[in-house]
XYZ file of N, CA and C in Angstrom:
747
model
N -21.368 22.255 1.320
C -20.650 22.396 0.050
C -19.610 21.282 -0.109
N -18.958 20.956 1.000
C -17.945 19.902 0.946
C -18.584 18.549 0.626
N -19.671 18.236 1.313
C -20.367 16.970 1.057
C -20.852 16.896 -0.385
N -21.370 18.020 -0.892
C -21.863 18.032 -2.273
C -20.725 17.799 -3.257
N -19.572 18.381 -2.968
C -18.409 18.195 -3.845
C -17.953 16.735 -3.844
N -17.949 16.120 -2.665
C -17.568 14.708 -2.567
C -18.555 13.828 -3.332
N -19.830 14.102 -3.169
C -20.844 13.312 -3.865
C -20.698 13.430 -5.380
N -20.398 14.643 -5.850
C -20.193 14.822 -7.300
C -18.959 14.053 -7.756
N -17.929 14.069 -6.919
C -16.714 13.333 -7.266
C -16.964 11.837 -7.359
N -17.743 11.300 -6.432
C -18.048 9.873 -6.457
C -18.923 9.518 -7.648
N -19.850 10.409 -7.997
C -20.670 10.142 -9.184
C -19.798 10.089 -10.431
N -18.791 10.967 -10.478
C -17.868 10.933 -11.612
C -17.077 9.627 -11.621
N -16.543 9.225 -10.461
C -15.785 7.978 -10.397
C -16.607 6.807 -10.908
N -17.875 6.784 -10.557
C -18.736 5.678 -10.978
C -18.810 5.579 -12.499
N -18.709 6.714 -13.189
C -18.763 6.692 -14.659
C -17.475 6.159 -15.269
N -16.409 6.063 -14.467
C -15.124 5.609 -14.971
C -14.891 4.115 -14.772
N -15.907 3.417 -14.280
C -15.783 1.976 -14.056
C -16.147 1.208 -15.317
N -15.353 0.226 -15.655
C -15.608 -0.602 -16.823
C -16.665 -1.655 -16.494
N -17.655 -1.754 -17.340
C -18.759 -2.678 -17.081
C -18.352 -4.133 -17.282
N -17.328 -4.373 -18.110
C -16.996 -5.765 -18.417
C -16.247 -6.478 -17.289
N -15.456 -5.730 -16.487
C -14.695 -6.423 -15.440
C -14.712 -5.737 -14.076
N -15.312 -4.554 -13.971
C -15.426 -3.894 -12.676
C -14.276 -2.995 -12.296
N -13.233 -2.928 -13.130
C -12.091 -2.075 -12.818
C -12.410 -0.626 -13.148
N -11.664 0.294 -12.539
C -11.775 1.704 -12.864
C -10.651 2.075 -13.829
N -10.935 3.020 -14.717
C -10.012 3.357 -15.798
C -8.622 3.673 -15.276
N -7.613 2.991 -15.801
C -6.218 3.195 -15.408
C -5.320 2.414 -16.345
N -4.044 2.787 -16.443
C -3.100 1.958 -17.193
C -3.006 0.572 -16.561
N -2.670 -0.428 -17.347
C -2.558 -1.789 -16.818
C -1.562 -1.869 -15.668
N -0.489 -1.071 -15.745
C 0.515 -1.110 -14.685
C 0.012 -0.497 -13.386
N -1.162 0.142 -13.434
C -1.735 0.744 -12.237
C -2.893 -0.044 -11.656
N -3.064 -1.288 -12.105
C -4.144 -2.134 -11.600
C -3.590 -3.302 -10.785
N -4.241 -3.654 -9.685
C -5.536 -3.185 -9.209
C -5.462 -2.004 -8.231
N -4.306 -1.342 -8.160
C -4.144 -0.256 -7.207
C -5.122 0.884 -7.409
N -5.269 1.339 -8.656
C -6.173 2.465 -8.926
C -7.616 2.094 -8.601
N -8.025 0.910 -9.001
C -9.384 0.464 -8.675
C -9.583 0.419 -7.160
N -8.570 -0.030 -6.440
C -8.669 -0.108 -4.980
C -8.763 1.273 -4.349
N -8.020 2.236 -4.868
C -8.120 3.607 -4.356
C -9.511 4.181 -4.592
N -10.101 3.854 -5.739
C -11.465 4.320 -6.017
C -12.448 3.704 -5.026
N -12.297 2.418 -4.735
C -13.168 1.775 -3.750
C -13.015 2.444 -2.392
N -11.769 2.734 -2.000
C -11.530 3.386 -0.703
C -12.209 4.747 -0.638
N -12.287 5.437 -1.773
C -12.977 6.736 -1.797
C -14.455 6.578 -1.469
N -15.078 5.539 -2.030
C -16.490 5.288 -1.729
C -16.667 4.872 -0.267
N -15.771 4.019 0.226
C -15.868 3.577 1.616
C -15.732 4.759 2.567
N -14.870 5.713 2.232
C -14.640 6.864 3.105
C -15.894 7.714 3.276
N -16.804 7.654 2.304
C -18.064 8.401 2.384
C -19.182 7.557 2.997
N -18.846 6.322 3.402
C -19.838 5.479 4.057
C -20.566 4.505 3.158
N -20.190 4.444 1.873
C -20.822 3.494 0.964
C -20.191 2.111 1.151
N -21.009 1.061 1.061
C -20.542 -0.308 1.280
C -21.024 -1.204 0.145
N -20.379 -2.371 -0.043
C -20.715 -3.233 -1.183
C -22.090 -3.861 -1.143
N -22.694 -3.977 0.019
C -23.935 -4.746 0.138
C -25.199 -3.899 0.122
N -25.069 -2.570 0.099
C -26.261 -1.730 0.128
C -25.947 -0.347 -0.422
N -27.000 0.431 -0.679
C -26.814 1.796 -1.139
C -26.701 1.922 -2.644
N -26.565 3.152 -3.150
C -26.590 3.401 -4.592
C -25.376 2.858 -5.340
N -24.285 2.579 -4.644
C -23.068 2.120 -5.319
C -22.725 0.670 -4.992
N -23.671 -0.078 -4.463
C -23.368 -1.445 -4.036
C -22.870 -2.311 -5.186
N -23.476 -2.188 -6.362
C -23.036 -3.004 -7.493
C -21.659 -2.563 -7.975
N -21.407 -1.270 -7.976
C -20.095 -0.770 -8.381
C -19.004 -1.346 -7.474
N -19.243 -1.307 -6.188
C -18.234 -1.746 -5.227
C -18.046 -3.260 -5.268
N -19.133 -3.984 -5.338
C -19.035 -5.441 -5.394
C -18.270 -5.886 -6.633
N -18.578 -5.260 -7.763
C -17.904 -5.602 -9.013
C -16.412 -5.265 -8.926
N -16.070 -4.137 -8.316
C -14.671 -3.718 -8.191
C -13.895 -4.646 -7.268
N -14.511 -5.027 -6.161
C -13.837 -5.933 -5.218
C -13.568 -7.279 -5.881
N -14.510 -7.760 -6.647
C -14.305 -9.027 -7.349
C -13.137 -8.916 -8.336
N -13.061 -7.783 -9.022
C -11.957 -7.583 -9.957
C -10.612 -7.660 -9.226
N -10.513 -6.987 -8.088
C -9.253 -6.957 -7.339
C -8.867 -8.357 -6.882
N -9.806 -9.113 -6.373
C -9.507 -10.476 -5.924
C -8.997 -11.328 -7.080
N -9.597 -11.139 -8.241
C -9.221 -11.953 -9.402
C -7.841 -11.619 -9.947
N -7.238 -10.510 -9.517
C -5.886 -10.182 -9.977
C -4.818 -10.914 -9.173
N -5.208 -11.589 -8.092
C -4.207 -12.257 -7.252
C -3.623 -13.471 -7.956
N -2.295 -13.582 -7.877
C -1.604 -14.695 -8.507
C -1.286 -15.766 -7.475
N -0.763 -16.895 -7.934
C -0.527 -18.040 -7.061
C 0.426 -17.718 -5.917
N 1.373 -16.821 -6.151
C 2.332 -16.492 -5.090
C 1.768 -15.497 -4.075
N 0.520 -15.053 -4.285
C -0.134 -14.179 -3.319
C -0.163 -12.713 -3.695
N 0.620 -12.302 -4.677
C 0.646 -10.887 -5.041
C -0.672 -10.493 -5.697
N -1.162 -9.323 -5.316
C -2.376 -8.764 -5.913
C -1.954 -7.894 -7.094
N -1.637 -8.541 -8.191
C -1.126 -7.847 -9.377
C -1.092 -8.863 -10.503
N -1.744 -8.554 -11.603
C -1.929 -9.537 -12.656
C -0.766 -9.594 -13.649
N -0.093 -8.500 -13.878
C 0.907 -8.448 -14.941
C 2.190 -9.187 -14.571
N 2.805 -9.903 -15.518
C 4.117 -10.517 -15.265
C 5.155 -9.423 -15.023
N 6.004 -9.609 -14.018
C 6.974 -8.559 -13.694
C 8.429 -8.990 -13.837
N 8.665 -10.252 -14.165
C 10.028 -10.692 -14.444
C 10.913 -10.754 -13.213
N 12.195 -11.016 -13.453
C 13.156 -11.199 -12.364
C 14.053 -9.989 -12.143
N 13.990 -9.016 -13.053
C 14.879 -7.858 -12.968
C 14.048 -6.587 -12.945
N 14.398 -5.676 -12.044
C 13.665 -4.417 -11.924
C 13.978 -3.483 -13.081
N 12.928 -2.826 -13.603
C 13.072 -1.795 -14.619
C 12.116 -0.655 -14.310
N 12.590 0.559 -14.469
C 11.792 1.743 -14.149
C 10.532 1.792 -15.002
N 9.390 2.076 -14.352
C 8.136 2.283 -15.063
C 7.450 1.036 -15.575
N 8.006 -0.133 -15.257
C 7.440 -1.397 -15.721
C 6.685 -2.066 -14.570
N 6.044 -3.224 -14.842
C 5.373 -3.936 -13.754
C 6.276 -4.253 -12.565
N 7.572 -4.445 -12.789
C 8.481 -4.708 -11.675
C 8.631 -3.487 -10.776
N 8.272 -2.326 -11.301
C 8.328 -1.069 -10.548
C 7.007 -0.823 -9.810
N 5.888 -1.032 -10.484
C 4.587 -0.658 -9.924
C 3.896 -1.775 -9.160
N 4.300 -3.020 -9.403
C 3.581 -4.155 -8.847
C 3.475 -4.162 -7.339
N 4.554 -3.813 -6.655
C 4.556 -3.864 -5.194
C 3.643 -2.793 -4.602
N 3.512 -1.660 -5.285
C 2.569 -0.627 -4.845
C 1.130 -1.115 -5.030
N 0.839 -1.658 -6.204
C -0.498 -2.191 -6.461
C -0.890 -3.210 -5.404
N 0.050 -4.072 -5.064
C -0.209 -5.131 -4.089
C -0.616 -4.554 -2.733
N 0.146 -3.615 -2.228
C -0.128 -3.055 -0.900
C -1.434 -2.275 -0.878
N -1.683 -1.481 -1.926
C -2.909 -0.683 -1.969
C -4.136 -1.588 -2.079
N -4.027 -2.640 -2.905
C -5.139 -3.583 -3.037
C -5.364 -4.336 -1.729
N -4.278 -4.739 -1.069
C -4.409 -5.424 0.212
C -5.051 -4.543 1.260
N -4.674 -3.263 1.258
C -5.274 -2.298 2.185
C -6.778 -2.193 1.956
N -7.170 -2.085 0.690
C -8.599 -1.954 0.388
C -9.372 -3.196 0.816
N -8.841 -4.374 0.508
C -9.539 -5.597 0.869
C -9.670 -5.733 2.386
N -8.644 -5.320 3.106
C -8.710 -5.374 4.564
C -9.776 -4.430 5.100
N -9.916 -3.266 4.474
C -10.908 -2.293 4.921
C -12.333 -2.746 4.599
N -12.503 -3.425 3.476
C -13.854 -3.846 3.063
C -14.237 -5.183 3.691
N -13.264 -5.904 4.225
C -13.527 -7.198 4.842
C -14.533 -7.035 5.981
N -15.524 -7.885 6.016
C -16.546 -7.787 7.049
C -17.762 -6.984 6.623
N -17.656 -6.266 5.501
C -18.796 -5.501 4.997
C -19.616 -6.299 3.990
N -19.186 -7.554 3.741
C -19.831 -8.358 2.702
C -20.434 -9.622 3.306
N -21.248 -10.324 2.515
C -21.859 -11.574 2.959
C -20.809 -12.674 3.066
N -21.171 -13.792 3.658
C -20.221 -14.823 4.042
C -19.357 -15.345 2.893
N -19.975 -15.657 1.749
C -19.202 -16.218 0.635
C -18.136 -15.241 0.152
N -18.549 -14.010 -0.086
C -17.600 -12.996 -0.542
C -16.591 -12.687 0.557
N -17.050 -12.650 1.792
C -16.143 -12.381 2.905
C -15.081 -13.458 3.009
N -15.450 -14.709 2.781
C -14.473 -15.799 2.812
C -13.433 -15.639 1.720
N -13.883 -15.248 0.524
C -12.933 -15.052 -0.579
C -11.969 -13.914 -0.259
N -12.500 -12.833 0.302
C -11.652 -11.698 0.660
C -10.651 -12.117 1.734
N -11.132 -12.855 2.727
C -10.248 -13.286 3.805
C -9.099 -14.144 3.314
N -9.385 -15.076 2.421
C -8.327 -15.929 1.872
C -7.337 -15.105 1.057
N -7.849 -14.132 0.297
C -6.967 -13.280 -0.507
C -6.046 -12.459 0.391
N -6.582 -11.931 1.487
C -5.769 -11.125 2.404
C -4.685 -11.984 3.042
N -5.040 -13.181 3.479
C -4.061 -14.074 4.111
C -2.903 -14.365 3.175
N -3.205 -14.649 1.920
C -2.152 -14.923 0.941
C -1.346 -13.663 0.640
N -2.025 -12.530 0.591
C -1.335 -11.266 0.307
C -0.382 -10.895 1.443
N -0.792 -11.137 2.678
C 0.075 -10.859 3.829
C 1.346 -11.693 3.748
N 1.214 -12.959 3.385
C 2.383 -13.823 3.291
C 3.333 -13.339 2.198
N 2.768 -12.865 1.069
C 3.639 -12.334 0.019
C 4.393 -11.108 0.519
N 3.688 -10.225 1.231
C 4.342 -9.037 1.776
C 5.468 -9.423 2.718
N 5.248 -10.410 3.557
C 6.285 -10.844 4.495
C 7.474 -11.463 3.762
N 7.204 -12.225 2.707
C 8.291 -12.811 1.930
C 9.147 -11.727 1.292
N 8.521 -10.684 0.801
C 9.274 -9.589 0.198
C 10.130 -8.870 1.238
N 9.602 -8.745 2.441
C 10.382 -8.099 3.500
C 11.603 -8.930 3.878
N 11.491 -10.250 3.779
C 12.585 -11.142 4.176
C 13.669 -11.265 3.114
N 13.513 -10.636 1.984
C 14.557 -10.712 0.954
C 15.890 -10.222 1.503
N 16.974 -10.870 1.104
C 18.298 -10.528 1.602
C 18.669 -9.106 1.175
N 19.147 -8.317 2.107
C 19.526 -6.930 1.856
C 21.055 -6.820 1.816
N 21.562 -6.032 0.881
C 23.007 -5.820 0.789
C 23.525 -4.926 1.899
N 22.684 -4.005 2.363
C 23.077 -3.068 3.414
C 22.250 -3.341 4.666
N 22.896 -3.558 5.812
C 22.154 -3.824 7.057
C 21.134 -2.743 7.388
N 21.390 -1.517 6.960
C 20.468 -0.421 7.264
C 19.120 -0.598 6.571
N 19.082 -1.440 5.519
C 17.837 -1.663 4.782
C 16.990 -2.791 5.363
N 17.507 -3.501 6.361
C 16.759 -4.619 6.939
C 15.412 -4.138 7.492
N 14.378 -4.916 7.242
C 13.048 -4.577 7.727
C 12.209 -3.802 6.740
N 12.841 -3.280 5.687
C 12.116 -2.485 4.700
C 11.762 -3.268 3.456
N 11.077 -2.600 2.546
C 10.652 -3.203 1.282
C 11.196 -2.397 0.115
N 11.306 -3.070 -1.057
C 11.772 -2.420 -2.279
C 10.959 -2.967 -3.442
N 11.335 -2.608 -4.641
C 10.628 -3.029 -5.839
C 10.739 -4.537 -6.055
N 9.917 -5.055 -6.970
C 9.967 -6.456 -7.342
C 11.171 -6.723 -8.229
N 11.670 -7.943 -8.218
C 12.800 -8.289 -9.055
C 14.126 -7.862 -8.449
N 15.204 -8.288 -9.069
C 16.550 -7.959 -8.598
C 16.880 -6.506 -8.915
N 17.527 -5.851 -7.967
C 17.749 -4.407 -8.071
C 19.229 -4.058 -8.253
N 19.926 -4.767 -9.112
C 21.362 -4.517 -9.263
C 21.652 -3.106 -9.740
N 20.716 -2.510 -10.467
C 20.928 -1.144 -10.922
C 20.667 -0.112 -9.850
N 20.076 -0.539 -8.739
C 19.799 0.353 -7.623
C 20.758 0.043 -6.477
N 21.075 1.053 -5.688
C 22.069 0.869 -4.632
C 21.458 0.484 -3.294
N 20.147 0.577 -3.162
C 19.501 0.233 -1.905
C 18.442 -0.831 -2.136
N 18.147 -1.587 -1.083
C 17.180 -2.670 -1.162
C 15.935 -2.383 -0.336
N 15.714 -1.126 0.012
C 14.503 -0.719 0.730
C 14.324 0.777 0.540
N 13.083 1.239 0.596
C 12.832 2.679 0.594
C 11.596 2.962 1.430
N 11.489 4.188 1.908
C 10.415 4.537 2.838
C 9.063 4.620 2.143
N 9.055 4.900 0.853
C 7.802 5.004 0.105
C 7.070 3.667 0.082
N 7.750 2.631 -0.404
C 7.136 1.313 -0.474
C 6.878 0.760 0.917
N 7.834 0.968 1.818
C 7.691 0.438 3.172
C 6.443 0.981 3.864
N 6.161 2.258 3.705
C 4.996 2.844 4.374
C 3.698 2.250 3.844
N 3.628 1.956 2.554
C 2.425 1.334 2.002
C 2.236 -0.071 2.557
N 3.328 -0.849 2.662
C 3.215 -2.198 3.207
C 2.759 -2.158 4.663
N 3.259 -1.183 5.416
C 2.842 -1.045 6.809
C 1.363 -0.682 6.918
N 0.882 0.164 6.019
C -0.541 0.507 6.022
C -1.386 -0.737 5.796
N -0.963 -1.573 4.850
C -1.681 -2.815 4.567
C -1.684 -3.734 5.796
N -0.501 -3.954 6.387
C -0.409 -4.859 7.532
C -1.199 -4.338 8.720
N -1.157 -3.016 8.940
C -1.904 -2.449 10.052
C -3.409 -2.637 9.856
N -3.889 -2.408 8.643
C -5.301 -2.576 8.355
C -5.721 -4.032 8.535
N -4.883 -4.952 8.047
C -5.198 -6.375 8.196
C -5.285 -6.752 9.670
N -4.358 -6.253 10.464
C -4.376 -6.542 11.901
C -5.614 -5.939 12.566
N -5.952 -4.708 12.189
C -7.135 -4.051 12.766
C -8.415 -4.833 12.488
N -8.422 -5.559 11.382
C -9.632 -6.262 10.976
C -9.578 -7.758 11.270
N -8.726 -8.135 12.229
C -8.784 -9.480 12.777
C -7.804 -10.495 12.230
N -6.911 -10.086 11.340
C -5.946 -11.030 10.798
C -4.701 -11.080 11.688
N -4.154 -12.282 11.821
C -3.005 -12.473 12.702
C -1.730 -11.980 12.011
N -1.197 -10.892 12.512
C 0.036 -10.319 11.979
C 1.104 -10.414 13.068
N 2.144 -11.206 12.868
C 3.181 -11.350 13.893
C 3.831 -10.011 14.230
N 4.322 -9.900 15.443
C 4.941 -8.664 15.894
C 6.292 -8.438 15.216
N 7.014 -9.507 14.950
C 8.380 -9.391 14.431
C 8.483 -8.559 13.149
N 7.687 -8.852 12.114
C 7.820 -8.040 10.889
C 7.478 -6.571 11.113
N 6.554 -6.289 12.039
C 6.208 -4.900 12.334
C 7.366 -4.214 13.043
N 7.949 -4.884 14.022
C 9.087 -4.319 14.740
C 10.259 -4.071 13.795
N 10.504 -5.040 12.892
C 11.599 -4.882 11.932
C 11.344 -3.690 11.009
N 10.091 -3.550 10.572
C 9.748 -2.448 9.678
C 9.883 -1.102 10.385
N 9.403 -1.023 11.618
C 9.521 0.228 12.367
C 10.974 0.560 12.646
N 11.808 -0.471 12.818
C 13.237 -0.228 12.974
C 13.820 0.434 11.741
N 13.391 -0.039 10.561
C 13.845 0.589 9.323
C 13.372 2.037 9.248
N 12.118 2.274 9.618
C 11.572 3.634 9.573
C 12.377 4.560 10.481
N 12.666 4.119 11.687
C 13.443 4.965 12.619
C 14.827 5.258 12.059
N 15.454 4.253 11.440
C 16.793 4.474 10.859
C 16.738 5.400 9.659
N 15.554 5.597 9.112
C 15.399 6.487 7.961
C 15.240 7.945 8.379
N 15.317 8.204 9.662
C 15.227 9.576 10.154
C 16.626 10.180 10.243
N 16.813 11.343 9.641
C 18.096 12.049 9.666
C 18.053 13.125 10.747
N 18.870 12.953 11.774
C 18.912 13.953 12.840
C 19.421 15.291 12.323
N 20.359 15.240 11.373
C 20.915 16.479 10.824
C 19.841 17.312 10.134
N 18.945 16.666 9.412
C 17.895 17.384 8.693
C 16.644 17.578 9.537
N 16.468 16.704 10.525
C 15.220 16.729 11.276
C 14.073 16.192 10.463
N 14.385 15.261 9.541
C 13.376 14.752 8.618
C 13.734 13.336 8.190
N 12.750 12.639 7.619
C 12.985 11.311 7.074
C 13.579 11.422 5.674
N 14.305 10.369 5.285
C 14.878 10.299 3.942
C 14.269 9.117 3.193
N 14.263 9.219 1.878
C 13.670 8.191 1.027
C 14.416 6.869 1.148
N 15.733 6.911 1.114
C 16.568 5.710 1.206
C 17.889 6.037 1.868
N 18.588 5.006 2.320
C 19.809 5.226 3.093
C 21.058 5.432 2.239
N 20.992 5.052 0.966
C 22.184 5.095 0.119
C 22.027 6.191 -0.932
N 23.023 7.089 -1.084
C 22.963 8.119 -2.123
C 22.803 7.472 -3.493
N 22.058 8.098 -4.428
C 21.440 9.425 -4.330
C 20.017 9.406 -3.749
N 19.644 8.309 -3.107
C 18.290 8.212 -2.586
C 18.092 8.844 -1.227
N 19.152 9.428 -0.670
C 19.055 9.980 0.689
C 18.534 11.416 0.658
N 17.346 11.594 0.084
C 16.764 12.925 -0.015
C 15.440 12.975 0.760
N 15.003 14.168 1.075
C 13.765 14.367 1.829
C 12.784 15.181 1.000
N 11.543 14.746 0.985
C 10.452 15.516 0.390
C 9.304 15.520 1.396
N 8.345 16.378 1.178
C 7.198 16.408 2.086
C 6.456 15.073 2.080
N 6.370 14.443 0.909
C 5.683 13.152 0.829
C 6.442 12.076 1.604
N 7.757 12.052 1.447
C 8.569 11.058 2.145
C 8.506 11.271 3.655
N 8.631 12.519 4.082
C 8.585 12.811 5.520
C 7.205 12.452 6.086
N 6.170 12.768 5.327
C 4.825 12.390 5.757
C 4.670 10.883 5.877
N 5.298 10.135 4.962
C 5.248 8.676 5.028
C 5.887 8.165 6.311
N 7.008 8.783 6.687
C 7.677 8.378 7.914
C 6.831 8.638 9.144
N 6.213 9.809 9.187
C 5.350 10.154 10.323
C 4.173 9.191 10.403
N 3.544 8.933 9.267
C 2.396 8.029 9.233
C 2.807 6.624 9.674
N 3.966 6.164 9.214
C 4.426 4.827 9.572
C 4.607 4.699 11.079
N 5.204 5.712 11.706
C 5.363 5.685 13.160
C 4.006 5.712 13.849
N 3.083 6.491 13.310
C 1.746 6.576 13.890
C 1.048 5.224 13.846
N 1.201 4.502 12.730
C 0.591 3.177 12.607
C 1.156 2.215 13.641
N 2.391 2.466 14.078
C 3.025 1.636 15.096
C 2.837 2.167 16.499
N 1.974 3.174 16.655
C 1.695 3.713 17.973
C 2.715 4.711 18.476
N 3.568 5.231 17.581
C 4.636 6.138 17.992
C 4.406 7.552 17.466
N 3.153 7.973 17.403
C 2.841 9.284 16.829
C 3.287 10.436 17.719
N 3.523 10.166 19.002
C 3.971 11.226 19.911
C 5.467 11.141 20.208
N 6.187 10.312 19.456
C 7.621 10.174 19.685
C 8.355 11.445 19.253
N 9.555 11.615 19.765
C 10.344 12.804 19.428
C 10.630 12.874 17.932
N 10.904 11.715 17.328
C 11.182 11.674 15.889
C 9.975 12.168 15.095
N 8.794 11.646 15.434
C 7.582 12.028 14.698
C 7.286 13.512 14.851
N 7.439 14.024 16.061
C 7.143 15.433 16.303
C 8.148 16.334 15.594
N 9.417 15.932 15.602
C 10.441 16.715 14.902
C 10.173 16.732 13.401
N 9.814 15.570 12.851
C 9.504 15.491 11.422
C 8.255 16.317 11.103
N 7.297 16.346 12.018
C 6.104 17.160 11.824
C 6.448 18.642 11.732
N 7.391 19.074 12.547
C 7.833 20.473 12.477
C 8.493 20.763 11.141
N 9.233 19.780 10.620
C 9.879 19.946 9.304
C 8.831 20.168 8.225
N 7.744 19.368 8.280
C 6.678 19.514 7.294
C 6.067 20.916 7.368
N 5.811 21.391 8.590
C 5.217 22.729 8.751
C 6.145 23.812 8.233
N 7.434 23.605 8.352
C 8.418 24.597 7.887
C 8.592 24.564 6.378
N 8.104 23.526 5.739
C 8.261 23.400 4.291
C 6.909 23.333 3.577
């Protein structure tokens, strides 16, 4: 029954793909992230771009994602400006970038040489953009190693949050798993931020270090646990304590 439900879901997703460019239906501010999540759904069921009933769907979608990459390496087509604004491309762009990078890293090696080369070059450029964003100057030392939205964040009190940081770590971990050279330093710095985002008083992770962002939700706590797991710290005291918090809530 579960397999049948998944197959029906994938058949539905296939109907939501645009024939003109290969993207899956979504607001412009959600591309190429939404398309990449749809591709990951097919990959999770064992479908690949080079064979099977969805090969054309996947190949077309992967090409769309690659074509959204800009000269600076970000996997996001929309202009996002220099100043952050809620709900705009400056808000969603960094999420799209990490999710698209994750998908390309997962699909890398499943395609023929020409397409594989294009994917590899896109991932390399995307990794460098992610690292540049991590190196942005932080106003608070506690935010070092983390990531935040695109553009200047003068209206926000923190320069990193666990939500965005966990997505960037997922991308970097996937790229490393699939043969791309990821230096240890940015990973160590990111994990340092994740550990500092753990509140001993609550026994849980917090979204950000500066009020009013110092709140905990099940999604945020799960992001912290996953981030530690990606760094090989899934059995650490922090991760286990946060896991108990999730079970209690």
